[in-house]
Short mmCIF file of C-alpha atoms and ligand atoms in Angstrom, two decimals:
data_model
loop_
_atom_site.label_atom_id
_atom_site.label_comp_id
_atom_site.label_asym_id
_atom_site.label_seq_id
_atom_site.Cartn_x
_atom_site.Cartn_y
_atom_site.Cartn_z
CA MET J 213 -30.16 -30.81 2.92
CA SER J 214 -28.78 -34.09 4.28
CA GLY J 215 -26.44 -34.48 7.23
CA PRO J 216 -25.81 -31.88 9.91
CA MET J 217 -26.63 -28.31 8.88
CA SER J 218 -23.27 -26.93 9.83
CA GLY J 219 -22.48 -23.57 8.34
CA ARG J 220 -19.57 -21.26 8.47
CA LEU J 221 -18.47 -18.42 10.71
CA ALA J 222 -15.84 -15.93 9.61
CA VAL J 223 -14.35 -13.58 12.21
CA VAL J 224 -13.12 -10.67 10.15
CA GLY J 225 -10.69 -7.86 10.93
CA LEU J 226 -11.66 -4.53 9.37
CA GLY J 227 -8.33 -2.77 10.01
CA PRO J 228 -8.01 0.62 11.70
CA GLY J 229 -10.62 2.49 9.64
CA ASP J 230 -9.54 3.44 6.13
CA ALA J 231 -11.15 1.07 3.61
CA ARG J 232 -7.80 0.80 1.83
CA GLN J 233 -6.43 -0.88 4.94
CA LEU J 234 -9.03 -3.66 4.75
CA THR J 235 -7.50 -6.72 3.10
CA PRO J 236 -8.90 -8.07 -0.19
CA GLU J 237 -9.57 -11.35 1.66
CA ALA J 238 -11.67 -9.55 4.29
CA ALA J 239 -13.65 -7.71 1.59
CA GLU J 240 -14.31 -11.00 -0.21
CA VAL J 241 -15.46 -12.84 2.92
CA LEU J 242 -17.72 -9.94 3.99
CA ALA J 243 -19.36 -9.76 0.55
CA ALA J 244 -20.01 -13.52 0.58
CA ALA J 245 -21.67 -13.66 4.04
CA ASP J 246 -25.45 -14.17 4.47
CA ALA J 247 -25.42 -12.31 7.78
CA LEU J 248 -23.13 -9.80 9.46
CA TYR J 249 -22.70 -9.45 13.21
CA GLY J 250 -20.78 -6.82 15.13
CA TYR J 251 -20.57 -3.57 17.03
CA GLY J 252 -22.69 -0.98 15.19
CA PRO J 253 -19.94 1.51 14.21
CA TYR J 254 -17.81 -1.31 12.78
CA LEU J 255 -20.72 -2.75 10.78
CA ALA J 256 -21.33 0.74 9.38
CA ARG J 257 -17.94 0.51 7.65
CA VAL J 258 -18.98 -2.52 5.58
CA PRO J 259 -20.54 -1.68 2.19
CA PRO J 260 -24.20 -2.79 2.12
CA ARG J 261 -25.25 -5.73 -0.03
CA ALA J 262 -28.82 -6.64 -0.89
CA GLY J 263 -30.08 -9.74 0.88
CA GLN J 264 -27.47 -9.59 3.61
CA VAL J 265 -28.86 -9.35 7.15
CA ARG J 266 -27.11 -7.14 9.74
CA HIS J 267 -27.18 -7.63 13.48
CA ALA J 268 -25.62 -4.61 15.19
CA SER J 269 -24.91 -4.91 18.89
CA ASP J 270 -23.50 -2.91 21.75
CA ASN J 271 -19.72 -2.96 22.30
CA ARG J 272 -20.07 -4.66 25.67
CA GLU J 273 -22.07 -7.68 24.51
CA GLU J 274 -19.12 -9.73 23.22
CA GLY J 275 -20.20 -13.11 24.55
CA ALA J 276 -23.82 -12.73 23.47
CA ARG J 277 -22.72 -11.55 20.02
CA ALA J 278 -20.35 -14.51 19.58
CA ALA J 279 -23.10 -16.93 20.65
CA ALA J 280 -25.65 -15.37 18.28
CA ALA J 281 -23.28 -15.65 15.31
CA LEU J 282 -22.39 -19.24 16.24
CA ARG J 283 -26.08 -20.22 16.54
CA HIS J 284 -26.74 -18.73 13.12
CA ALA J 285 -23.76 -20.60 11.59
CA ALA J 286 -24.83 -23.83 13.32
CA ALA J 287 -28.20 -23.50 11.56
CA GLY J 288 -26.40 -23.61 8.21
CA ALA J 289 -25.77 -19.95 7.43
CA SER J 290 -22.57 -18.30 6.34
CA ALA J 291 -22.14 -15.66 9.04
CA ALA J 292 -19.43 -13.05 9.49
CA LEU J 293 -18.57 -11.34 12.74
CA VAL J 294 -16.53 -8.15 12.42
CA SER J 295 -13.86 -6.61 14.65
CA GLY J 296 -11.93 -3.36 14.29
CA GLY J 297 -8.23 -3.87 13.55
CA ASP J 298 -7.34 -7.54 13.91
CA PRO J 299 -9.96 -9.88 15.39
CA GLY J 300 -7.32 -11.70 17.44
CA VAL J 301 -6.05 -8.59 19.26
CA PHE J 302 -8.29 -7.75 22.26
CA ALA J 303 -11.31 -8.60 20.11
CA MET J 304 -13.87 -11.12 18.91
CA ALA J 305 -11.73 -14.10 17.80
CA ALA J 306 -10.93 -15.09 21.39
CA ALA J 307 -14.56 -14.46 22.40
CA VAL J 308 -15.68 -16.87 19.66
CA CYS J 309 -13.09 -19.50 20.67
CA GLY J 310 -14.23 -19.09 24.29
CA ALA J 311 -17.87 -19.59 23.27
CA ILE J 312 -16.95 -22.74 21.29
CA ASP J 313 -14.89 -23.99 24.26
CA MET J 314 -17.84 -23.61 26.66
CA GLY J 315 -20.72 -24.08 24.22
CA PRO J 316 -22.71 -26.99 22.79
CA ALA J 317 -20.76 -29.78 21.04
CA GLU J 318 -22.37 -28.95 17.67
CA TRP J 319 -20.51 -25.63 17.56
CA ARG J 320 -17.26 -27.58 17.11
CA SER J 321 -18.44 -28.69 13.66
CA ILE J 322 -18.82 -25.14 12.39
CA GLU J 323 -16.23 -24.13 9.83
CA LEU J 324 -14.44 -21.28 11.60
CA VAL J 325 -12.33 -18.87 9.55
CA ILE J 326 -10.39 -16.03 11.17
CA VAL J 327 -9.45 -13.29 8.72
CA PRO J 328 -6.63 -11.08 10.03
CA GLY J 329 -6.58 -7.31 9.85
CA ILE J 330 -4.14 -4.48 10.45
CA THR J 331 -4.13 -3.93 14.19
CA ALA J 332 -4.05 -0.42 15.70
CA MET J 333 -0.46 -0.59 16.98
CA LEU J 334 0.85 -1.33 13.48
CA ALA J 335 -1.23 1.45 11.93
CA VAL J 336 -0.04 3.96 14.55
CA ALA J 337 3.59 2.82 14.33
CA ALA J 338 3.59 3.19 10.54
CA ARG J 339 2.45 6.82 10.84
CA ILE J 340 5.34 7.89 13.03
CA GLY J 341 8.38 5.86 11.98
CA ALA J 342 9.27 2.51 13.53
CA PRO J 343 8.68 2.63 17.29
CA LEU J 344 8.05 -1.16 17.29
CA GLY J 345 11.29 -1.78 15.38
CA HIS J 346 12.69 -4.00 18.12
CA ASP J 347 11.14 -6.14 20.89
CA PHE J 348 7.78 -4.88 22.11
CA CYS J 349 4.65 -6.06 23.87
CA ALA J 350 0.98 -5.15 23.73
CA LEU J 351 -1.19 -4.60 26.81
CA SER J 352 -4.81 -3.64 27.22
CA LEU J 353 -5.31 -1.14 30.05
CA SER J 354 -8.94 -2.17 30.40
CA ASP J 355 -9.58 -3.67 33.81
CA ASN J 356 -13.03 -4.89 32.80
CA LEU J 357 -11.69 -8.40 32.19
CA LYS J 358 -8.71 -8.53 34.58
CA PRO J 359 -7.77 -6.93 37.90
CA TRP J 360 -5.82 -3.64 37.91
CA GLU J 361 -3.09 -5.25 40.08
CA LEU J 362 -2.31 -7.65 37.22
CA ILE J 363 -2.01 -4.74 34.78
CA GLU J 364 0.44 -3.02 37.14
CA ARG J 365 2.51 -6.19 37.45
CA ARG J 366 2.69 -6.53 33.68
CA LEU J 367 3.61 -2.86 33.20
CA ASP J 368 6.42 -3.27 35.75
CA ALA J 369 7.70 -6.46 34.11
CA ALA J 370 7.52 -5.07 30.57
CA ALA J 371 9.35 -1.88 31.52
CA ALA J 372 11.98 -3.85 33.47
CA ALA J 373 12.54 -6.13 30.48
CA GLY J 374 13.12 -3.19 28.13
CA PHE J 375 10.09 -3.77 25.89
CA VAL J 376 8.44 -0.95 23.97
CA LEU J 377 4.78 -0.95 25.08
CA ALA J 378 1.70 -0.64 22.91
CA LEU J 379 -1.20 0.29 25.22
CA TYR J 380 -4.67 -0.55 23.91
CA ASN J 381 -7.88 0.67 25.60
CA PRO J 382 -6.05 3.43 27.50
CA VAL J 383 -9.25 5.10 28.76
CA SER J 384 -13.01 4.98 28.48
CA ARG J 385 -15.88 6.80 30.10
CA ALA J 386 -16.09 4.08 32.74
CA ARG J 387 -12.29 3.99 33.19
CA PRO J 388 -11.03 7.57 33.50
CA TRP J 389 -7.92 7.12 35.72
CA GLN J 390 -6.12 4.05 34.35
CA LEU J 391 -3.80 5.77 31.87
CA ALA J 392 -2.56 8.32 34.42
CA ALA J 393 -1.92 5.46 36.86
CA ALA J 394 -0.07 3.51 34.15
CA PHE J 395 2.17 6.50 33.33
CA ASP J 396 2.92 6.97 37.04
CA ARG J 397 3.79 3.30 37.34
CA LEU J 398 6.12 3.43 34.30
CA ARG J 399 7.80 6.65 35.56
CA ARG J 400 9.17 4.66 38.50
CA GLN J 401 11.38 2.70 36.09
CA LEU J 402 11.72 4.60 32.82
CA PRO J 403 13.54 7.91 32.29
CA ALA J 404 11.42 11.06 31.93
CA GLN J 405 12.72 11.56 28.36
CA THR J 406 11.32 8.17 27.17
CA PRO J 407 9.36 8.89 23.95
CA VAL J 408 5.57 8.49 24.08
CA VAL J 409 3.26 8.47 21.04
CA PHE J 410 -0.49 9.12 21.16
CA GLY J 411 -2.10 7.84 17.95
CA ARG J 412 -5.78 8.75 17.77
CA ALA J 413 -8.30 7.44 15.21
CA VAL J 414 -5.45 6.54 12.87
CA SER J 415 -6.47 6.21 9.21
CA ARG J 416 -9.85 7.87 9.92
CA PRO J 417 -10.79 11.46 8.97
CA ASP J 418 -10.29 12.68 12.56
CA GLU J 419 -6.82 11.15 12.94
CA SER J 420 -4.30 12.90 15.18
CA ILE J 421 -0.82 11.96 16.33
CA ALA J 422 1.16 13.49 19.17
CA VAL J 423 4.74 12.77 20.21
CA THR J 424 5.82 13.63 23.72
CA THR J 425 7.87 12.20 26.58
CA LEU J 426 6.91 10.08 29.56
CA GLY J 427 7.75 13.01 31.83
CA ALA J 428 5.36 15.33 29.97
CA ALA J 429 2.72 12.81 28.82
CA ASP J 430 -0.77 14.15 29.52
CA PRO J 431 -3.34 11.34 29.92
CA ALA J 432 -6.05 13.78 28.78
CA LEU J 433 -4.65 13.45 25.23
CA ALA J 434 -6.07 9.93 25.03
CA ASP J 435 -9.62 8.75 24.47
CA MET J 436 -11.23 5.45 23.52
CA ALA J 437 -9.93 5.73 19.95
CA THR J 438 -6.31 6.26 21.01
CA LEU J 439 -3.44 3.82 21.08
CA VAL J 440 -0.45 4.85 23.21
CA ILE J 441 3.09 3.68 22.50
CA VAL J 442 5.65 4.07 25.29
CA GLY J 443 9.22 3.67 24.06
CA SER J 444 12.07 1.78 25.67
CA SER J 445 15.35 3.32 26.75
CA GLU J 446 16.57 2.62 23.20
CA THR J 447 13.73 4.46 21.40
CA ARG J 448 14.83 7.64 19.62
CA VAL J 449 13.11 10.76 18.24
CA ILE J 450 14.54 12.43 15.14
CA PRO J 451 13.39 16.06 14.76
CA ARG J 452 12.93 17.07 11.11
CA PRO J 453 12.62 20.61 9.78
CA GLY J 454 9.05 21.29 8.63
CA LEU J 455 8.08 17.64 9.09
CA ALA J 456 6.74 15.53 11.94
CA PRO J 457 9.46 13.88 14.02
CA LEU J 458 10.39 10.27 13.37
CA VAL J 459 10.17 7.91 16.32
CA TYR J 460 12.07 4.64 16.03
CA THR J 461 13.54 1.83 18.04
CA PRO J 462 16.83 0.72 16.48
CA ARG J 463 17.22 -2.79 15.08
CA ALA J 464 20.02 -3.53 17.54
CA ALA J 465 19.79 -3.24 21.34
CA SER J 466 22.75 -3.04 23.68
CA GLY J 467 20.79 -4.10 26.76
CA ALA J 468 22.93 -1.67 28.76
CA SER J 469 20.10 0.43 30.20
CA ALA J 470 16.96 -1.67 29.86
N1 SAH L 1052 -8.96 -5.42 17.62
C1 SAH L 1052 -8.53 -4.03 17.66
C2 SAH L 1052 -8.32 -3.53 19.09
C3 SAH L 1052 -9.58 -3.53 19.95
S1 SAH L 1052 -9.33 -2.75 21.50
C4 SAH L 1052 -7.23 -3.88 16.85
O1 SAH L 1052 -6.64 -4.90 16.49
O2 SAH L 1052 -6.84 -2.75 16.59
C5 SAH L 1052 -9.79 -1.08 21.11
C6 SAH L 1052 -8.58 -0.18 21.20
O3 SAH L 1052 -7.82 -0.28 19.99
C7 SAH L 1052 -8.87 1.31 21.33
O4 SAH L 1052 -9.14 1.68 22.68
C8 SAH L 1052 -7.56 1.90 20.85
O5 SAH L 1052 -6.57 1.77 21.85
C9 SAH L 1052 -7.17 0.95 19.72
N2 SAH L 1052 -7.59 1.41 18.37
C10 SAH L 1052 -8.48 0.82 17.57
N3 SAH L 1052 -8.57 1.48 16.38
C11 SAH L 1052 -7.68 2.51 16.45
C12 SAH L 1052 -7.27 3.55 15.54
N4 SAH L 1052 -7.80 3.65 14.31
N5 SAH L 1052 -6.34 4.43 15.95
C13 SAH L 1052 -5.78 4.32 17.18
N6 SAH L 1052 -6.11 3.35 18.08
C14 SAH L 1052 -7.05 2.46 17.72
#
């Protein structure tokens, strides 16, 4: 081969779990890759193909995983790095951009393709109605990569501004108290009857959804596979006979009680 051996790196979103929620583009890019990189349980979702190499890694090794995939692509391969949901939402796309930003100049010649996926908040919202039907924001409650004080400031500001909140990474084994602290923080500003949705493992066989209120929300309902949506003062719950309630945030906001 003549010229620089610059390959290709695709950062691919796998969606929330169900194979039907993986886009045709993602399936095509995954099938075409010479090598797959990613967190083991995510890689396990990708159908095997003969001749394709797999490099499974631990969830915590984001930077090392990005660098390994970039080195492989720089050597001329077509590599794919997988993320759950969308790769740009609290996931590998920013880790790869960060590695390119800080890494060797040759990594800037790699063809980088980011393939979007259905992110958890959209999958959870679709199950329950339209809680994100008006203005909303997404926060990660993980304080691995930012101080807890910053998370509290953002919770305060989001609640004060009347946003519905989608809370990613509500708890983990290493972070047992953060969700309870976040609920306490939000209770200072939001009424006790504010709707709260716990969406766990949505689109997977062990999916469960619970609708409650901020006053009654039990942090123990959440685990690492749960996304929590906290409504705004406009968010409504419609009880339905024999059916799950519908949670929605109306298309129009008065701004009266935000
Ligand atoms: N890139 C992913 C998010 C990674 S952060 C995405 O776009 O969805 C990991 C967090 O995502 C989890 O702690 C949980 O809050 C949420 N999550 C991922 N998959 C989920 C699912 N199937 N159901 C509910 N929440 C999920």
